[in-house]
Coordinates of C-alpha atoms in Angstrom, one line a residue:
I5 CA 0.6 0.0 -0.2
W6 CA 1.1 3.7 -1.2
D7 CA 1.3 6.7 0.1
A8 CA -0.8 8.8 -3.5
L9 CA 1.4 12.0 -2.1
T10 CA 4.8 10.9 -1.3
G11 CA 5.2 7.8 -3.1
D12 CA 5.9 6.5 0.2
L13 CA 5.9 2.6 0.9
V14 CA 2.5 2.6 3.7
K15 CA 2.7 -1.1 3.9
E16 CA 3.2 -4.6 2.0
L17 CA 0.6 -7.4 2.8
Q18 CA 2.7 -10.6 2.5
G19 CA 1.3 -14.0 3.0
H20 CA -0.4 -15.3 -0.5
T21 CA 2.1 -17.8 -2.5
G22 CA 1.8 -17.1 -5.6
S23 CA 0.7 -14.3 -8.3
V24 CA -1.5 -11.8 -7.3
C25 CA -4.5 -11.2 -9.3
S26 CA -6.6 -8.6 -8.0
V27 CA -7.6 -6.3 -4.9
A28 CA -9.7 -3.1 -4.2
F29 CA -10.6 -1.8 -1.1
S30 CA -13.7 -1.3 0.9
P31 CA -15.5 1.5 0.7
D32 CA -14.7 2.9 3.4
G33 CA -10.9 2.7 2.5
K34 CA -10.3 0.9 6.0
Q35 CA -9.7 -2.7 4.6
V36 CA -8.1 -4.5 1.6
V37 CA -9.2 -7.5 -0.3
S38 CA -6.4 -9.4 -2.5
G39 CA -7.4 -12.3 -4.8
S40 CA -4.5 -14.9 -6.1
D41 CA -2.9 -18.0 -7.8
D42 CA -2.7 -19.3 -4.6
Q43 CA -6.3 -20.0 -4.9
T44 CA -7.4 -17.9 -1.5
V45 CA -8.7 -15.2 -0.7
R46 CA -7.7 -12.6 1.6
I47 CA -9.3 -9.4 3.6
W48 CA -6.0 -7.4 5.1
N49 CA -6.1 -4.0 8.3
A50 CA -5.2 -1.1 4.9
L51 CA -3.7 0.8 8.4
T52 CA -2.0 -2.0 10.3
G53 CA -1.4 -4.4 7.2
D54 CA -2.3 -7.5 9.6
L55 CA -5.0 -10.3 7.8
V56 CA -8.1 -10.2 8.7
K57 CA -9.4 -13.1 7.1
E58 CA -7.6 -15.8 4.7
L59 CA -11.6 -17.1 2.8
Q60 CA -10.1 -20.7 1.6
G61 CA -13.1 -22.4 -1.1
H62 CA -12.1 -21.7 -4.4
T63 CA -9.4 -24.8 -6.1
G64 CA -8.2 -22.6 -8.7
S65 CA -6.5 -19.2 -9.8
I66 CA -8.3 -16.1 -8.4
W67 CA -8.2 -13.7 -11.2
S68 CA -11.7 -11.2 -9.8
V69 CA -12.5 -10.1 -6.7
A70 CA -14.6 -6.7 -5.1
F71 CA -16.4 -5.4 -2.1
S72 CA -20.4 -5.0 -2.2
P73 CA -21.6 -0.8 -1.9
D74 CA -21.5 -1.4 1.8
G75 CA -18.4 -3.3 2.3
K76 CA -20.6 -7.0 4.6
Q77 CA -19.2 -9.1 1.5
V78 CA -16.8 -10.1 -1.0
V79 CA -16.9 -11.3 -4.4
S80 CA -14.6 -14.0 -6.3
G81 CA -14.2 -15.5 -9.5
S82 CA -11.7 -17.8 -10.2
S83 CA -11.0 -20.3 -12.7
D84 CA -12.4 -22.7 -10.7
Q85 CA -15.2 -22.1 -12.9
T86 CA -16.8 -20.3 -9.6
V87 CA -18.3 -17.3 -8.4
Q88 CA -17.9 -17.0 -4.6
I89 CA -19.8 -14.3 -2.1
W90 CA -18.4 -14.1 1.3
D91 CA -19.6 -12.3 4.5
A92 CA -16.7 -9.6 4.4
L93 CA -16.5 -9.9 8.5
T94 CA -16.6 -13.3 9.4
G95 CA -15.0 -15.0 6.1
D96 CA -17.9 -16.9 6.2
L97 CA -18.9 -18.6 1.9
V98 CA -21.9 -17.3 2.0
K99 CA -22.8 -18.8 -0.8
E100 CA -21.1 -21.0 -3.9
I101 CA -22.7 -20.4 -8.0
Q102 CA -21.2 -23.5 -10.2
K103 CA -22.7 -22.2 -13.8
H104 CA -20.3 -21.3 -15.7
T105 CA -17.9 -23.1 -18.1
G106 CA -15.9 -21.0 -18.7
S107 CA -12.6 -19.6 -16.5
V108 CA -14.7 -16.1 -14.5
C109 CA -12.1 -13.0 -15.2
S110 CA -14.0 -10.3 -13.9
V111 CA -16.4 -9.9 -11.4
A112 CA -19.1 -6.8 -9.7
F113 CA -21.7 -5.8 -7.2
S114 CA -24.2 -3.8 -8.7
P115 CA -24.1 -0.4 -7.3
D116 CA -27.5 -1.1 -5.0
G117 CA -25.9 -4.1 -3.6
K118 CA -29.0 -6.5 -4.8
Q119 CA -27.4 -8.0 -8.1
V120 CA -23.5 -9.7 -9.1
V121 CA -22.5 -10.5 -12.5
S122 CA -19.5 -12.2 -14.2
G123 CA -17.9 -12.1 -17.0
S124 CA -15.8 -14.9 -17.8
D125 CA -14.1 -18.0 -20.4
D126 CA -16.9 -19.4 -22.0
Q127 CA -18.2 -16.3 -23.7
T128 CA -21.5 -15.7 -21.0
V129 CA -22.6 -12.8 -19.1
Q130 CA -24.1 -13.8 -16.3
I131 CA -26.5 -11.7 -13.5
W132 CA -27.3 -13.6 -10.2
D133 CA -29.4 -12.1 -7.0
A134 CA -26.6 -11.6 -4.4
L135 CA -28.9 -12.8 -2.0
T136 CA -30.0 -15.8 -2.7
G137 CA -27.0 -16.9 -5.7
D138 CA -30.2 -17.3 -7.7
L139 CA -29.5 -16.5 -11.8
V140 CA -31.5 -13.9 -12.7
K141 CA -29.8 -13.2 -16.4
E142 CA -27.8 -15.2 -19.1
L143 CA -26.4 -13.2 -21.7
Q144 CA -24.7 -14.2 -24.5
G145 CA -23.8 -12.8 -27.5
H146 CA -19.5 -13.0 -27.4
T147 CA -17.4 -15.0 -29.3
G148 CA -14.8 -14.9 -27.5
S149 CA -13.6 -14.6 -23.5
V150 CA -15.7 -11.8 -21.5
C151 CA -12.5 -10.2 -20.0
S152 CA -14.6 -6.7 -17.7
V153 CA -17.9 -6.3 -16.8
A154 CA -20.1 -3.4 -15.0
F155 CA -23.3 -1.9 -13.7
S156 CA -24.0 1.1 -14.6
P157 CA -24.2 3.6 -12.1
D158 CA -28.9 3.7 -11.9
S159 CA -27.6 -0.6 -11.9
K160 CA -30.2 -0.8 -14.2
Q161 CA -27.6 -2.1 -17.3
V162 CA -24.4 -4.1 -17.9
V163 CA -21.4 -3.2 -19.8
S164 CA -19.3 -6.5 -21.0
G165 CA -15.6 -5.9 -22.9
S166 CA -14.1 -9.4 -25.1
D167 CA -11.5 -11.2 -26.3
D168 CA -13.7 -10.3 -29.3
Q169 CA -13.3 -6.8 -29.6
T170 CA -16.2 -5.9 -29.2
V171 CA -18.4 -3.6 -26.2
K172 CA -21.9 -5.0 -26.0
I173 CA -24.1 -3.0 -23.2
C174 CA -27.2 -5.0 -22.5
D175 CA -30.3 -4.1 -20.0
A176 CA -30.1 -6.3 -16.9
L177 CA -33.7 -6.0 -16.5
T178 CA -34.5 -8.6 -20.3
G179 CA -31.0 -9.5 -21.0
D180 CA -31.7 -8.0 -23.9
L181 CA -28.6 -5.8 -26.5
V182 CA -29.2 -2.4 -26.0
K183 CA -25.9 -1.2 -28.3
E184 CA -22.7 -3.3 -29.5
L185 CA -19.8 -1.6 -29.9
Q186 CA -17.8 -1.9 -32.8
G187 CA -14.0 -0.4 -33.3
H188 CA -11.7 -1.5 -31.6
T189 CA -8.5 -4.2 -32.9
G190 CA -7.7 -6.0 -29.9
S191 CA -9.2 -8.2 -27.7
V192 CA -10.9 -5.3 -24.6
F193 CA -9.5 -6.3 -21.3
S194 CA -12.0 -3.7 -19.6
V195 CA -15.0 -1.5 -19.8
A196 CA -16.5 1.3 -17.2
F197 CA -20.0 3.6 -17.1
S198 CA -19.2 7.0 -16.9
P199 CA -20.7 8.5 -13.5
D200 CA -23.9 10.1 -15.0
G201 CA -24.1 6.7 -17.0
K202 CA -24.6 8.5 -20.4
Q203 CA -21.0 6.8 -21.3
V204 CA -18.9 3.7 -21.7
M205 CA -15.0 3.8 -21.9
S206 CA -12.8 0.5 -23.3
G207 CA -9.4 0.2 -23.0
S208 CA -8.0 -2.7 -25.3
H209 CA -4.9 -4.5 -26.4
D210 CA -4.8 -2.7 -29.6
Q211 CA -3.8 0.2 -26.9
I212 CA -6.8 2.5 -27.9
V213 CA -9.2 3.9 -24.9
C214 CA -12.8 4.6 -26.7
I215 CA -15.5 6.7 -25.3
W216 CA -19.1 6.3 -26.3
N217 CA -22.4 7.6 -25.9
V218 CA -24.5 4.7 -24.9
V219 CA -27.6 6.2 -26.1
T220 CA -26.4 6.5 -29.8
G221 CA -23.5 4.0 -30.0
D222 CA -21.8 6.5 -31.2
L223 CA -17.9 6.3 -30.8
L224 CA -17.2 9.6 -28.8
K225 CA -13.0 10.2 -28.9
K226 CA -10.6 7.3 -29.5
D227 CA -7.0 8.6 -28.9
P228 CA -4.2 5.9 -28.7
E229 CA -2.2 9.4 -27.7
Q230 CA -4.3 9.4 -24.1
T231 CA -3.6 5.4 -23.0
L232 CA -3.9 3.3 -20.1
S233 CA -1.2 0.7 -21.0
S234 CA 0.8 -1.7 -19.2
S235 CA 5.3 -1.5 -19.8
T236 CA 6.9 -4.6 -20.0
D237 CA 8.2 -4.9 -17.1
R238 CA 4.2 -4.4 -15.1
A239 CA 4.8 -1.1 -14.0
L240 CA 1.1 0.6 -14.9
V241 CA 1.6 4.2 -16.7
L242 CA -0.8 6.2 -18.0
K243 CA 1.0 7.9 -20.1
N244 CA 0.4 11.3 -22.0
L245 CA -2.8 13.4 -19.2
E246 CA -3.7 16.2 -20.5
M247 CA -5.5 18.5 -17.7
A248 CA -6.6 22.4 -17.8
A249 CA -4.8 24.6 -15.7
D250 CA -7.4 25.4 -12.5
I251 CA -8.1 21.2 -12.5
N252 CA -7.1 21.4 -9.0
L253 CA -9.5 18.3 -7.3
W254 CA -10.2 15.0 -8.8
S255 CA -12.7 12.9 -7.8
F256 CA -12.3 9.1 -8.2
N257 CA -15.2 6.3 -8.2
Q258 CA -13.9 3.5 -7.9
H259 CA -18.1 1.7 -9.4
T260 CA -17.2 3.0 -12.2
G261 CA -14.0 3.5 -12.9
W262 CA -13.6 7.4 -13.4
V263 CA -12.1 10.3 -12.9
S264 CA -13.5 14.0 -12.5
S265 CA -12.6 17.4 -12.0
K266 CA -14.2 19.7 -9.2
S267 CA -17.2 21.0 -11.6
G268 CA -17.8 16.8 -12.6
H269 CA -16.2 17.5 -16.4
L270 CA -14.4 13.3 -16.9
L271 CA -10.9 13.2 -17.4
L272 CA -9.9 10.0 -17.6
W273 CA -10.9 6.6 -16.9
L274 CA -9.1 3.6 -15.4
P275 CA -9.9 0.4 -16.6
H276 CA -10.8 -3.2 -14.6
Y277 CA -7.6 -4.7 -14.7
M278 CA -5.6 -0.7 -13.3
H279 CA -7.6 -1.4 -10.2
S280 CA -4.9 -2.9 -7.8
A281 CA -3.5 0.2 -8.4
I282 CA -6.3 1.7 -7.0
F283 CA -7.3 5.2 -4.4
T284 CA -8.8 4.8 -1.5
P285 CA -11.2 6.4 -0.7
S286 CA -9.2 8.5 2.3
T287 CA -7.7 9.8 -0.6
K288 CA -4.7 9.1 0.7
L289 CA -3.7 5.7 0.1
I290 CA -2.4 3.3 -3.5
I291 CA -2.8 0.0 -3.6
S292 CA -0.7 -2.9 -5.5
S293 CA 0.2 -6.1 -6.8
H294 CA 2.1 -4.8 -8.9
P295 CA 6.3 -4.5 -8.0
T296 CA 6.1 -0.9 -9.3
T297 CA 3.1 0.9 -9.9
Y298 CA 3.8 5.3 -11.0
I299 CA 2.1 7.8 -13.1
S300 CA 3.5 9.7 -15.1
F301 CA 2.6 12.9 -16.3
H302 CA 5.8 14.5 -18.3
N303 CA 3.7 16.1 -20.4
T304 CA 1.5 18.3 -17.8
C305 CA 3.0 18.8 -14.2
I306 CA 6.0 18.3 -11.9
G307 CA 6.4 18.9 -8.2
K308 CA 4.3 20.1 -5.3
R309 CA 2.2 20.9 -8.3
W310 CA 1.7 17.3 -9.1
A311 CA 0.5 17.2 -5.6
R312 CA -1.6 19.6 -5.3
I313 CA -4.0 18.7 -8.3
F314 CA -3.4 14.9 -8.0
T315 CA -5.7 15.4 -4.2
L316 CA -8.6 13.1 -4.5
N317 CA -11.7 13.3 -2.5
V318 CA -14.2 10.4 -3.2

């Protein structure tokens, strides 16, 4: 865990015996959840670094983890083809969902906490009742692995990105396809809604970040010069971010991945695979499962001005 302003290492959480594939903060910023190749989910105290709970039950690598909006539950998706919902306080397994026929690559709670969505190598998106574990809808149509899924802010729509190079927006209630967004030339690894639900952003192996109009499906912006990318040494780099001089306060929405200015203008979007470098709601910490995590603003600002601009208010 890193101090976002100074870059100092605050805590190193040790205990996993395999690669850490996914991490996330609890909504209140007091805990961290991690999923690993060692087949365990671990909950940590973000302040002390102490292990709070070790959740055992998966029989494969854990690709994705997330807290519920109220912080009381954790959902995990694994290569063992299951989705598991855990009690974050007791560590008890609440529900095990066995419906996918491929690795579960991405999981997320709906903002209202009532549902869970999962995307899988079996090319389906599945929506589940978070309380009962019942399958609500299975969304079909992708012709490749589903790498990333997310709910809209009102929990009424689901967006998914796939190895088939498409982004699909579906009605979470009916399961109907609302829009299929085509424009990428590589696997779509990450997707997210804007805070107002009017736009979707997608990040792809083609090194392009696309912004789409949810209603019309129009491509609003396709900018290879403002791409979130992973370098060869696994350090995450944010390249060539242009900022207006009057922006001095940013807000990060951990559910949608959007960073916005104080006035509400959308500045950038952090895709799901970068949520291993997510900010806590207390805005002072960064957590990373990578050896090095850094953000470069070499074309914009340096020194104390960087610290002022990058003070977040979630």
